[in-house]
Coordinates of C-alpha atoms in Angstrom, one line a residue:
M1 CA 86.0 -138.9 13.1
G2 CA 85.1 -140.2 9.6
D3 CA 85.6 -143.6 8.0
L4 CA 88.6 -145.8 8.8
D5 CA 91.5 -144.7 6.6
H6 CA 93.6 -147.4 4.9
G7 CA 96.5 -144.9 5.1
R8 CA 96.3 -144.9 8.9
A9 CA 97.4 -147.9 11.0
Y10 CA 94.8 -149.8 12.8
N11 CA 95.5 -150.0 16.5
G12 CA 93.4 -152.9 17.6
S13 CA 91.0 -150.6 19.5
V14 CA 87.7 -151.9 20.8
H15 CA 85.6 -149.4 19.0
T16 CA 86.3 -147.0 16.2
P17 CA 83.6 -144.5 14.9
T18 CA 83.0 -145.3 11.3
E19 CA 80.6 -144.5 8.5
S20 CA 81.0 -148.1 7.2
A21 CA 79.0 -151.0 8.6
V22 CA 82.0 -153.2 7.7
A23 CA 85.6 -152.1 7.4
V24 CA 88.2 -154.7 6.7
H25 CA 91.9 -154.1 6.2
G26 CA 94.7 -156.6 5.5
L27 CA 92.9 -159.7 6.7
H28 CA 94.8 -163.0 6.5
K29 CA 93.8 -166.5 7.4
K30 CA 95.4 -169.9 6.9
F31 CA 94.2 -173.4 7.4
K32 CA 96.9 -176.1 7.7
G33 CA 99.3 -173.9 5.7
R34 CA 96.7 -173.1 3.0
H35 CA 95.8 -169.4 2.5
A36 CA 92.1 -168.9 2.8
L37 CA 92.4 -165.1 2.9
R38 CA 95.4 -163.2 1.5
G39 CA 95.2 -159.6 2.7
V40 CA 91.5 -158.8 2.1
D41 CA 90.4 -155.1 2.1
L42 CA 86.7 -154.5 2.0
R43 CA 84.0 -152.0 3.0
V44 CA 80.3 -152.2 3.3
H45 CA 78.8 -148.7 3.5
S46 CA 75.8 -148.2 5.8
G47 CA 72.5 -148.6 4.1
E48 CA 73.8 -150.5 1.1
V49 CA 73.7 -154.1 -0.2
L50 CA 77.1 -155.4 -1.0
G51 CA 77.2 -158.6 -3.1
L52 CA 80.2 -160.8 -2.4
L53 CA 80.9 -163.1 -5.4
G54 CA 83.4 -165.8 -5.9
P55 CA 83.9 -169.5 -6.9
N56 CA 84.1 -172.3 -4.3
G57 CA 87.2 -171.8 -2.2
A58 CA 87.5 -168.1 -2.9
G59 CA 87.4 -167.2 0.8
K60 CA 83.8 -165.8 1.1
T61 CA 82.7 -168.1 3.9
T62 CA 85.9 -167.6 5.8
L63 CA 85.5 -163.9 5.6
V64 CA 81.9 -164.1 6.8
R65 CA 82.9 -166.4 9.7
I66 CA 85.4 -163.8 10.8
L67 CA 83.0 -160.9 10.5
T68 CA 80.4 -162.9 12.5
T69 CA 83.1 -163.7 15.2
L70 CA 83.0 -167.5 14.5
L71 CA 86.7 -167.3 13.5
K72 CA 89.7 -165.2 14.4
P73 CA 92.0 -163.8 11.7
D74 CA 95.7 -164.6 11.7
S75 CA 96.4 -160.9 11.0
G76 CA 94.7 -157.7 9.9
H77 CA 91.7 -155.9 11.4
A78 CA 88.0 -156.1 10.9
F79 CA 85.4 -153.7 12.4
V80 CA 81.6 -154.4 12.2
N81 CA 79.4 -151.4 13.1
G82 CA 82.5 -149.9 14.6
W83 CA 83.4 -152.8 16.9
N84 CA 86.6 -154.8 16.5
V85 CA 85.6 -158.4 15.8
T86 CA 88.5 -159.9 17.8
V87 CA 88.5 -157.5 20.7
A88 CA 84.7 -157.1 21.3
P89 CA 83.0 -160.1 19.7
E90 CA 80.0 -159.8 22.0
K91 CA 79.4 -156.2 20.9
V92 CA 79.6 -157.4 17.2
R93 CA 77.1 -160.2 17.7
A94 CA 74.6 -157.8 19.3
T95 CA 74.6 -155.6 16.2
I96 CA 74.2 -158.2 13.4
G97 CA 71.7 -160.6 12.1
M98 CA 72.6 -163.8 10.2
A99 CA 70.8 -166.0 7.8
G100 CA 72.7 -168.7 6.0
Q101 CA 72.1 -171.2 3.3
Y102 CA 70.7 -173.7 5.8
S103 CA 67.6 -173.0 7.8
T104 CA 68.2 -172.2 11.5
V105 CA 64.6 -172.3 12.6
D106 CA 63.3 -175.1 14.8
D107 CA 60.9 -177.3 12.8
R108 CA 59.1 -178.4 16.0
L109 CA 58.2 -174.8 16.9
T110 CA 55.6 -172.7 15.2
G111 CA 56.6 -169.6 13.2
F112 CA 55.5 -167.4 16.1
E113 CA 57.3 -169.5 18.7
N114 CA 60.6 -169.4 16.7
L115 CA 60.6 -165.6 16.6
Y116 CA 59.3 -165.2 20.2
L117 CA 62.1 -167.4 21.5
I118 CA 64.8 -165.6 19.7
A119 CA 63.5 -162.3 20.9
K120 CA 63.5 -163.6 24.5
L121 CA 67.1 -164.8 24.1
R122 CA 68.1 -161.4 22.9
G123 CA 66.8 -159.9 26.2
A124 CA 63.3 -158.8 25.3
G125 CA 60.5 -159.0 27.8
R126 CA 57.4 -161.1 27.2
H127 CA 55.3 -158.2 25.8
S128 CA 58.1 -156.9 23.6
A129 CA 59.0 -160.4 22.4
R130 CA 55.3 -161.0 21.4
H131 CA 55.1 -157.6 19.6
C132 CA 58.4 -158.3 17.8
A133 CA 57.3 -161.7 16.6
D134 CA 53.9 -160.5 15.4
D135 CA 55.4 -157.5 13.6
L136 CA 58.0 -159.6 11.8
L137 CA 55.5 -162.3 10.8
S138 CA 53.3 -159.6 9.3
R139 CA 56.3 -158.0 7.5
F140 CA 57.2 -161.3 5.9
R141 CA 53.7 -162.3 5.0
L142 CA 53.7 -165.2 7.5
S143 CA 50.9 -164.1 9.8
E144 CA 48.4 -166.7 8.5
A145 CA 51.0 -169.5 9.1
A146 CA 52.1 -168.2 12.5
G147 CA 50.5 -171.0 14.4
R148 CA 51.8 -173.8 12.1
T149 CA 55.1 -175.6 12.9
A150 CA 58.0 -174.5 10.8
G151 CA 58.4 -178.1 9.5
T152 CA 55.2 -177.7 7.5
Y153 CA 56.4 -174.5 5.7
S154 CA 57.5 -174.5 2.1
G155 CA 61.1 -173.7 1.2
G156 CA 60.3 -170.1 0.5
M157 CA 58.3 -169.6 3.7
R158 CA 61.1 -171.2 5.7
R159 CA 63.6 -168.8 4.2
R160 CA 61.4 -165.8 4.9
L161 CA 61.1 -167.0 8.5
D162 CA 65.0 -167.3 8.6
L163 CA 65.2 -163.7 7.4
A164 CA 62.7 -162.6 9.9
A165 CA 64.7 -164.3 12.7
A166 CA 67.8 -162.4 11.5
L167 CA 65.9 -159.1 12.0
V168 CA 65.0 -159.8 15.7
G169 CA 66.3 -156.9 17.7
S170 CA 66.6 -154.6 14.5
P171 CA 70.3 -155.2 13.9
P172 CA 71.9 -152.5 11.6
L173 CA 73.7 -155.2 9.6
V174 CA 72.3 -158.5 8.2
V175 CA 74.7 -161.1 6.8
L176 CA 73.1 -163.3 4.2
D177 CA 75.4 -166.2 3.4
E178 CA 74.2 -167.9 0.2
P179 CA 70.6 -167.6 1.3
T180 CA 68.9 -169.1 -1.8
T181 CA 71.2 -172.2 -2.3
G182 CA 69.1 -175.2 -2.9
L183 CA 65.8 -173.4 -3.4
D184 CA 63.6 -173.9 -6.4
P185 CA 63.1 -170.9 -8.7
E186 CA 59.8 -169.8 -7.1
S187 CA 61.2 -169.9 -3.6
R188 CA 64.3 -168.0 -4.8
L189 CA 62.1 -165.2 -6.2
D190 CA 60.1 -165.3 -2.9
T191 CA 63.4 -164.8 -1.0
W192 CA 64.5 -162.0 -3.3
D193 CA 61.2 -160.2 -2.6
A194 CA 61.9 -160.5 1.2
V195 CA 65.4 -159.2 0.8
G196 CA 64.0 -156.3 -1.2
E197 CA 61.8 -155.5 1.8
L198 CA 64.8 -155.4 4.1
V199 CA 66.6 -153.0 1.8
A200 CA 63.5 -150.8 1.6
G201 CA 63.6 -150.6 5.4
G202 CA 67.2 -149.3 5.4
T203 CA 68.9 -152.4 6.5
T204 CA 72.6 -152.8 5.5
I205 CA 73.2 -156.2 3.9
L206 CA 76.3 -158.3 3.1
L207 CA 75.2 -160.9 0.6
T208 CA 77.4 -163.8 -0.4
T209 CA 76.1 -165.7 -3.4
Q210 CA 77.1 -167.9 -6.3
Y211 CA 74.1 -166.8 -8.3
L212 CA 75.2 -163.9 -10.5
E213 CA 71.6 -163.0 -11.4
E214 CA 71.0 -162.6 -7.6
A215 CA 73.9 -160.2 -7.2
D216 CA 72.9 -158.3 -10.3
R217 CA 69.3 -157.9 -9.0
L218 CA 69.9 -157.1 -5.3
A219 CA 73.3 -155.6 -4.8
D220 CA 74.2 -151.9 -4.9
R221 CA 77.8 -152.8 -5.2
I222 CA 79.6 -156.0 -6.0
A223 CA 83.0 -157.3 -4.7
V224 CA 84.5 -160.3 -6.6
M225 CA 86.7 -162.6 -4.6
D226 CA 89.1 -165.3 -5.9
R227 CA 91.9 -167.2 -4.2
G228 CA 91.5 -165.3 -0.9
Q229 CA 91.6 -161.8 -2.4
V230 CA 89.1 -159.2 -3.6
V231 CA 90.0 -158.9 -7.3
A232 CA 87.4 -156.3 -8.3
E233 CA 84.8 -153.9 -6.8
G234 CA 82.1 -151.7 -8.2
T235 CA 78.5 -151.5 -9.2
S236 CA 77.2 -154.1 -11.6
D237 CA 77.2 -151.5 -14.4
E238 CA 80.8 -150.4 -13.6
L239 CA 82.1 -154.0 -13.7
K240 CA 80.3 -154.7 -17.0
A241 CA 81.6 -151.5 -18.5
A242 CA 85.2 -152.3 -17.4
A243 CA 84.9 -155.7 -19.1
G244 CA 84.0 -154.0 -22.4
N245 CA 81.8 -155.4 -25.2
R246 CA 81.6 -158.8 -26.8
L247 CA 81.8 -159.5 -30.5
V248 CA 79.1 -162.1 -31.5
V249 CA 79.2 -163.9 -34.8
C250 CA 76.6 -166.4 -35.9
V251 CA 77.4 -168.5 -39.0
A252 CA 75.3 -170.4 -41.4
Q253 CA 77.3 -173.6 -41.5
D254 CA 79.0 -175.8 -38.9
D255 CA 82.2 -176.1 -40.9
H256 CA 82.6 -172.3 -40.9
L257 CA 82.9 -172.1 -37.1
D258 CA 86.7 -172.5 -37.0
A259 CA 87.2 -169.9 -39.7
A260 CA 84.9 -167.5 -37.9
A261 CA 86.9 -168.1 -34.7
R262 CA 90.1 -167.2 -36.5
A263 CA 88.5 -164.1 -37.9
A264 CA 87.2 -163.1 -34.4
A265 CA 90.7 -163.6 -32.9
R266 CA 92.3 -161.4 -35.6
A267 CA 89.7 -158.7 -35.1
T268 CA 89.7 -158.5 -31.3
G269 CA 93.1 -159.9 -30.2
A270 CA 91.2 -162.1 -27.7
A271 CA 90.7 -165.8 -27.6
P272 CA 87.2 -166.5 -28.8
T273 CA 84.7 -168.9 -27.4
V274 CA 83.1 -171.3 -29.9
Q275 CA 79.5 -172.3 -29.1
R276 CA 79.1 -175.1 -31.6
R277 CA 75.4 -176.0 -30.9
A278 CA 74.4 -172.4 -31.4
R279 CA 76.9 -171.9 -34.4
R280 CA 78.2 -168.9 -32.6
V281 CA 81.6 -167.4 -31.9
V282 CA 82.0 -164.9 -29.0
A283 CA 85.1 -162.8 -28.2
A284 CA 85.8 -159.8 -25.9
A285 CA 86.0 -156.6 -28.0
T286 CA 87.6 -153.8 -26.0
D287 CA 87.4 -151.3 -28.8
G288 CA 83.9 -152.0 -29.8
P289 CA 82.8 -150.6 -33.2
T290 CA 86.4 -150.6 -34.5
A291 CA 86.7 -154.4 -33.8
L292 CA 83.4 -154.9 -35.5
G293 CA 84.7 -153.3 -38.7
R294 CA 87.9 -155.5 -38.6
A295 CA 85.7 -158.6 -38.0
L296 CA 83.7 -157.9 -41.1
T297 CA 86.9 -157.7 -43.2
A298 CA 88.4 -160.8 -41.5
L299 CA 85.3 -162.9 -42.0
A300 CA 85.1 -161.9 -45.7
D301 CA 88.8 -162.9 -46.1
E302 CA 88.0 -166.3 -44.5
G303 CA 85.0 -166.8 -46.8
V304 CA 82.6 -167.2 -43.8
E305 CA 78.9 -167.0 -44.5
V306 CA 77.5 -164.9 -41.7
L307 CA 74.0 -165.0 -40.5
E308 CA 74.3 -162.4 -37.8
I309 CA 77.1 -160.2 -36.4
G310 CA 77.1 -157.6 -33.7
L311 CA 78.3 -156.2 -30.4
S312 CA 76.7 -156.9 -27.1
R313 CA 77.4 -155.7 -23.6
S314 CA 79.3 -158.0 -21.3
T315 CA 77.2 -159.8 -18.7
L316 CA 78.0 -160.3 -15.1
D317 CA 78.8 -163.9 -16.0
D318 CA 81.5 -162.6 -18.4
V319 CA 82.9 -160.3 -15.8
F320 CA 83.0 -163.1 -13.2
L321 CA 84.7 -165.6 -15.5
A322 CA 87.2 -163.1 -16.8
L323 CA 88.2 -161.9 -13.3
T324 CA 88.4 -165.3 -11.6
S325 CA 90.3 -166.9 -14.5
R326 CA 92.7 -164.0 -14.6
A327 CA 93.4 -164.3 -10.9
Q328 CA 94.1 -168.0 -11.3
Q329 CA 96.5 -167.3 -14.2
Q330 CA 98.4 -164.7 -12.2
A331 CA 98.7 -167.1 -9.2
A332 CA 100.1 -169.9 -11.5
R333 CA 103.0 -167.7 -12.7

Protein backbone atom coordinates (compact mmCIF):
# COMPACT_ATOMS: atom_id res chain seq x y z
CA MET A 1 0.00 0.00 0.00
CA GLY A 2 1.32 3.44 -0.88
CA ASP A 3 1.07 6.77 0.86
CA LEU A 4 -1.92 7.69 2.99
CA ASP A 5 -4.64 9.13 0.78
CA HIS A 6 -6.53 12.22 1.87
CA GLY A 7 -9.50 10.90 -0.05
CA ARG A 8 -9.65 7.77 2.13
CA ALA A 9 -10.88 7.95 5.71
CA TYR A 10 -8.34 7.39 8.46
CA ASN A 11 -9.43 4.51 10.69
CA GLY A 12 -7.33 5.10 13.77
CA SER A 13 -5.15 2.06 13.06
CA VAL A 14 -1.99 1.47 15.05
CA HIS A 15 0.25 1.31 12.00
CA THR A 16 -0.26 2.17 8.35
CA PRO A 17 2.39 1.51 5.67
CA THR A 18 3.35 4.87 4.21
CA GLU A 19 6.02 6.46 2.08
CA SER A 20 5.87 9.60 4.22
CA ALA A 21 7.83 10.04 7.43
CA VAL A 22 4.97 12.25 8.66
CA ALA A 23 1.37 12.16 7.45
CA VAL A 24 -1.14 14.51 9.11
CA HIS A 25 -4.79 14.93 8.21
CA GLY A 26 -7.42 17.22 9.71
CA LEU A 27 -5.58 17.90 12.96
CA HIS A 28 -7.40 20.13 15.47
CA LYS A 29 -6.35 21.31 18.92
CA LYS A 30 -7.85 23.86 21.31
CA PHE A 31 -6.54 25.36 24.53
CA LYS A 32 -9.17 26.96 26.77
CA GLY A 33 -11.45 27.50 23.78
CA ARG A 34 -8.71 29.00 21.60
CA HIS A 35 -7.87 27.21 18.35
CA ALA A 36 -4.18 26.30 18.18
CA LEU A 37 -4.63 24.00 15.17
CA ARG A 38 -7.51 24.30 12.70
CA GLY A 39 -7.52 21.22 10.48
CA VAL A 40 -3.84 20.87 9.61
CA ASP A 41 -2.90 18.66 6.65
CA LEU A 42 0.81 18.04 6.20
CA ARG A 43 3.32 15.52 4.86
CA VAL A 44 7.03 15.11 5.30
CA HIS A 45 8.42 12.78 2.64
CA SER A 46 11.10 10.30 3.65
CA GLY A 47 14.59 11.65 3.09
CA GLU A 48 13.63 15.32 2.80
CA VAL A 49 13.98 18.41 4.98
CA LEU A 50 10.65 20.16 5.50
CA GLY A 51 10.91 23.69 6.87
CA LEU A 52 7.88 24.71 8.95
CA LEU A 53 7.57 28.50 9.10
CA GLY A 54 5.13 30.74 10.92
CA PRO A 55 4.90 33.69 13.30
CA ASN A 56 4.56 33.25 17.05
CA GLY A 57 1.22 31.61 17.81
CA ALA A 58 0.91 30.03 14.35
CA GLY A 59 0.65 26.52 15.82
CA LYS A 60 4.11 25.17 14.96
CA THR A 61 5.04 24.12 18.49
CA THR A 62 1.61 22.58 19.13
CA LEU A 63 1.96 20.50 15.97
CA VAL A 64 5.46 19.38 16.95
CA ARG A 65 4.30 18.42 20.44
CA ILE A 66 1.54 16.27 18.94
CA LEU A 67 3.93 14.60 16.49
CA THR A 68 6.36 13.83 19.32
CA THR A 69 3.51 12.43 21.49
CA LEU A 70 3.70 15.18 24.14
CA LEU A 71 0.12 16.28 23.33
CA LYS A 72 -2.97 14.53 22.02
CA PRO A 73 -5.02 16.15 19.24
CA ASP A 74 -8.70 16.89 19.79
CA SER A 75 -9.49 15.38 16.39
CA GLY A 76 -7.77 14.32 13.20
CA HIS A 77 -4.99 11.80 12.67
CA ALA A 78 -1.21 11.90 12.63
CA PHE A 79 1.19 9.12 11.66
CA VAL A 80 4.94 9.25 12.23
CA ASN A 81 6.99 6.64 10.40
CA GLY A 82 3.70 4.82 9.88
CA TRP A 83 2.73 4.75 13.57
CA ASN A 84 -0.40 6.46 14.89
CA VAL A 85 0.78 9.05 17.44
CA THR A 86 -2.24 8.60 19.73
CA VAL A 87 -2.60 4.80 19.47
CA ALA A 88 1.08 3.81 19.57
CA PRO A 89 3.04 6.70 21.14
CA GLU A 90 5.83 4.41 22.38
CA LYS A 91 6.43 3.18 18.82
CA VAL A 92 6.58 6.79 17.59
CA ARG A 93 9.09 7.80 20.26
CA ALA A 94 11.33 4.87 19.30
CA THR A 95 11.59 6.12 15.71
CA ILE A 96 12.29 9.84 16.22
CA GLY A 97 15.05 12.07 17.52
CA MET A 98 14.33 15.51 18.95
CA ALA A 99 16.43 18.64 19.35
CA GLY A 100 14.78 21.84 20.53
CA GLN A 101 15.75 25.45 20.98
CA TYR A 102 16.97 24.74 24.51
CA SER A 103 19.84 22.41 25.19
CA THR A 104 18.86 19.01 26.62
CA VAL A 105 22.38 17.87 27.48
CA ASP A 106 23.54 17.60 31.10
CA ASP A 107 26.18 20.26 31.78
CA ARG A 108 27.72 18.15 34.56
CA LEU A 109 28.47 15.22 32.25
CA THR A 110 31.13 15.10 29.57
CA GLY A 111 30.18 15.03 25.92
CA PHE A 112 30.95 11.31 25.83
CA GLU A 113 28.97 10.60 29.01
CA ASN A 114 25.91 12.43 27.67
CA LEU A 115 25.77 10.33 24.51
CA TYR A 116 26.74 7.08 26.27
CA LEU A 117 23.94 7.56 28.82
CA ILE A 118 21.32 8.26 26.15
CA ALA A 119 22.41 5.19 24.19
CA LYS A 120 22.11 3.05 27.34
CA LEU A 121 18.65 4.47 28.03
CA ARG A 122 17.66 3.48 24.49
CA GLY A 123 18.60 -0.11 25.28
CA ALA A 124 22.13 -0.40 23.91
CA GLY A 125 24.69 -2.61 25.65
CA ARG A 126 27.89 -1.14 27.06
CA HIS A 127 30.01 -1.90 23.99
CA SER A 128 27.35 -0.65 21.56
CA ALA A 129 26.72 2.49 23.63
CA ARG A 130 30.44 3.30 23.70
CA HIS A 131 30.75 2.76 19.94
CA CYS A 132 27.68 4.93 19.30
CA ALA A 133 28.99 7.78 21.47
CA ASP A 134 32.45 7.69 19.85
CA ASP A 135 30.97 7.59 16.36
CA LEU A 136 28.63 10.54 16.92
CA LEU A 137 31.33 12.62 18.61
CA SER A 138 33.53 12.05 15.56
CA ARG A 139 30.72 12.86 13.10
CA PHE A 140 30.00 16.17 14.82
CA ARG A 141 33.65 17.15 15.28
CA LEU A 142 33.52 16.85 19.06
CA SER A 143 36.06 14.06 19.64
CA GLU A 144 38.69 16.42 21.06
CA ALA A 145 36.15 17.76 23.57
CA ALA A 146 34.70 14.34 24.45
CA GLY A 147 36.25 14.36 27.93
CA ARG A 148 35.16 17.90 28.81
CA THR A 149 31.94 18.63 30.67
CA ALA A 150 29.22 19.99 28.41
CA GLY A 151 28.97 23.10 30.57
CA THR A 152 32.35 24.22 29.18
CA TYR A 153 31.20 23.93 25.54
CA SER A 154 30.51 26.95 23.34
CA GLY A 155 26.97 27.54 22.08
CA GLY A 156 27.72 25.95 18.73
CA MET A 157 29.39 22.92 20.33
CA ARG A 158 26.45 22.39 22.68
CA ARG A 159 24.02 22.52 19.78
CA ARG A 160 26.11 19.98 17.86
CA LEU A 161 26.03 17.75 20.93
CA ASP A 162 22.24 18.20 21.04
CA LEU A 163 21.99 17.10 17.42
CA ALA A 164 24.27 14.14 18.09
CA ALA A 165 22.03 13.14 21.01
CA ALA A 166 19.00 13.28 18.71
CA LEU A 167 20.70 10.74 16.41
CA VAL A 168 21.37 8.10 19.07
CA GLY A 169 19.71 4.92 17.84
CA SER A 170 19.72 6.18 14.21
CA PRO A 171 16.09 7.39 14.16
CA PRO A 172 14.64 7.77 10.65
CA LEU A 173 13.11 11.15 11.57
CA VAL A 174 14.69 14.03 13.48
CA VAL A 175 12.57 16.94 14.67
CA LEU A 176 14.46 20.21 15.06
CA ASP A 177 12.27 22.73 16.89
CA GLU A 178 13.84 26.19 16.36
CA PRO A 179 17.32 24.76 16.94
CA THR A 180 19.27 28.01 16.44
CA THR A 181 17.14 30.36 18.54
CA GLY A 182 19.40 32.51 20.71
CA LEU A 183 22.63 31.48 19.02
CA ASP A 184 25.18 33.98 17.78
CA PRO A 185 25.80 34.07 13.99
CA GLU A 186 28.92 31.89 14.17
CA SER A 187 27.16 29.23 16.26
CA ARG A 188 24.16 29.36 13.91
CA LEU A 189 26.41 28.65 10.92
CA ASP A 190 28.02 25.85 12.90
CA THR A 191 24.60 24.32 13.53
CA TRP A 192 23.63 24.66 9.86
CA ASP A 193 26.76 22.72 8.91
CA ALA A 194 25.78 19.98 11.37
CA VAL A 195 22.25 19.81 9.94
CA GLY A 196 23.80 19.55 6.48
CA GLU A 197 25.69 16.49 7.66
CA LEU A 198 22.44 14.91 8.85
CA VAL A 199 20.84 15.53 5.47
CA ALA A 200 23.82 14.08 3.63
CA GLY A 201 23.37 10.93 5.70
CA GLY A 202 19.78 10.53 4.50
CA THR A 203 18.02 11.57 7.69
CA THR A 204 14.49 12.97 7.32
CA ILE A 205 14.15 16.31 9.12
CA LEU A 206 11.20 18.39 10.24
CA LEU A 207 12.61 21.85 10.95
CA THR A 208 10.59 24.58 12.63
CA THR A 209 12.17 27.99 12.50
CA GLN A 210 11.49 31.72 12.52
CA TYR A 211 14.67 32.41 10.56
CA LEU A 212 13.69 32.60 6.90
CA GLU A 213 17.30 32.40 5.76
CA GLU A 214 17.59 29.13 7.68
CA ALA A 215 14.61 27.59 5.87
CA ASP A 216 15.83 28.94 2.52
CA ARG A 217 19.22 27.34 3.03
CA LEU A 218 18.30 24.00 4.58
CA ALA A 219 14.80 22.99 3.49
CA ASP A 220 13.85 20.96 0.42
CA ARG A 221 10.25 22.09 0.86
CA ILE A 222 8.63 24.75 3.02
CA ALA A 223 5.22 24.83 4.69
CA VAL A 224 3.97 28.17 6.02
CA MET A 225 1.61 28.10 9.00
CA ASP A 226 -0.55 30.92 10.30
CA ARG A 227 -3.41 30.94 12.81
CA GLY A 228 -3.35 27.17 13.16
CA GLN A 229 -3.42 26.30 9.46
CA VAL A 230 -0.97 25.51 6.68
CA VAL A 231 -1.48 28.42 4.29
CA ALA A 232 1.09 27.48 1.63
CA GLU A 233 3.50 24.69 0.69
CA GLY A 234 6.22 24.27 -1.90
CA THR A 235 9.91 24.62 -2.56
CA SER A 236 11.50 27.96 -1.80
CA ASP A 237 11.66 28.71 -5.53
CA GLU A 238 8.00 27.76 -6.03
CA LEU A 239 6.83 30.01 -3.21
CA LYS A 240 8.92 32.91 -4.48
CA ALA A 241 7.65 32.43 -8.03
CA ALA A 242 4.04 32.37 -6.82
CA ALA A 243 4.62 35.66 -5.02
CA GLY A 244 5.74 37.27 -8.28
CA ASN A 245 8.21 40.11 -8.78
CA ARG A 246 8.71 43.38 -6.96
CA LEU A 247 8.87 46.82 -8.52
CA VAL A 248 11.64 48.83 -6.86
CA VAL A 249 11.95 52.60 -7.35
CA CYS A 250 14.74 54.70 -5.84
CA VAL A 251 14.24 58.46 -5.97
CA ALA A 252 16.66 61.36 -5.78
CA GLN A 253 14.74 63.51 -3.29
CA ASP A 254 12.85 62.77 -0.07
CA ASP A 255 9.90 64.90 -1.13
CA HIS A 256 9.40 62.72 -4.22
CA LEU A 257 8.68 59.56 -2.20
CA ASP A 258 4.92 60.08 -1.84
CA ALA A 259 4.57 60.80 -5.56
CA ALA A 260 6.65 57.71 -6.35
CA ALA A 261 4.37 55.65 -4.10
CA ARG A 262 1.30 56.91 -5.98
CA ALA A 263 2.93 56.03 -9.28
CA ALA A 264 3.89 52.54 -8.06
CA ALA A 265 0.34 51.92 -6.84
CA ARG A 266 -1.07 52.99 -10.24
CA ALA A 267 1.37 50.76 -12.08
CA THR A 268 0.98 47.60 -9.99
CA GLY A 269 -2.43 47.85 -8.34
CA ALA A 270 -0.73 46.91 -5.05
CA ALA A 271 -0.16 48.91 -1.90
CA PRO A 272 3.50 49.98 -1.97
CA THR A 273 5.96 50.01 0.90
CA VAL A 274 7.84 53.29 1.38
CA GLN A 275 11.36 52.92 2.79
CA ARG A 276 12.13 56.54 3.63
CA ARG A 277 15.69 56.16 4.83
CA ALA A 278 16.64 54.34 1.63
CA ARG A 279 14.46 56.71 -0.50
CA ARG A 280 12.91 53.63 -2.00
CA VAL A 281 9.41 52.45 -2.88
CA VAL A 282 8.64 48.74 -3.26
CA ALA A 283 5.44 47.17 -4.60
CA ALA A 284 4.39 43.67 -5.68
CA ALA A 285 4.30 43.44 -9.49
CA THR A 286 2.50 40.33 -10.66
CA ASP A 287 2.82 41.12 -14.37
CA GLY A 288 6.50 42.06 -14.25
CA PRO A 289 7.79 43.91 -17.34
CA THR A 290 4.35 45.30 -18.17
CA ALA A 291 4.12 46.87 -14.72
CA LEU A 292 7.59 48.32 -15.19
CA GLY A 293 6.49 50.09 -18.37
CA ARG A 294 3.41 51.50 -16.64
CA ALA A 295 5.57 52.64 -13.73
CA LEU A 296 7.88 54.63 -16.01
CA THR A 297 4.88 56.44 -17.48
CA ALA A 298 3.29 57.07 -14.08
CA LEU A 299 6.54 58.37 -12.58
CA ALA A 300 6.98 60.76 -15.49
CA ASP A 301 3.39 61.99 -15.02
CA GLU A 302 4.14 62.63 -11.33
CA GLY A 303 7.36 64.47 -12.13
CA VAL A 304 9.49 62.11 -10.03
CA GLU A 305 13.27 62.22 -10.46
CA VAL A 306 14.25 58.54 -10.50
CA LEU A 307 17.72 57.35 -9.59
CA GLU A 308 17.03 53.68 -10.17
CA ILE A 309 14.08 51.52 -11.18
CA GLY A 310 13.78 47.80 -11.78
CA LEU A 311 12.18 44.46 -11.03
CA SER A 312 13.50 42.04 -8.44
CA ARG A 313 12.45 38.57 -7.48
CA SER A 314 10.41 38.22 -4.29
CA THR A 315 12.36 37.00 -1.28
CA LEU A 316 11.18 34.41 1.21
CA ASP A 317 10.59 37.32 3.60
CA ASP A 318 8.14 38.81 1.07
CA VAL A 319 6.38 35.45 0.72
CA PHE A 320 6.14 35.00 4.48
CA LEU A 321 4.77 38.48 5.14
CA ALA A 322 2.28 38.27 2.28
CA LEU A 323 0.95 34.87 3.31
CA THR A 324 0.65 35.54 7.02
CA SER A 325 -0.91 38.99 6.61
CA ARG A 326 -3.35 37.54 4.05
CA ALA A 327 -4.40 34.82 6.50
CA GLN A 328 -4.96 37.40 9.23
CA GLN A 329 -7.07 39.57 6.90
CA GLN A 330 -9.23 36.61 5.91
CA ALA A 331 -9.72 35.57 9.53
CA ALA A 332 -10.83 39.10 10.46
CA ARG A 333 -13.62 39.12 7.87
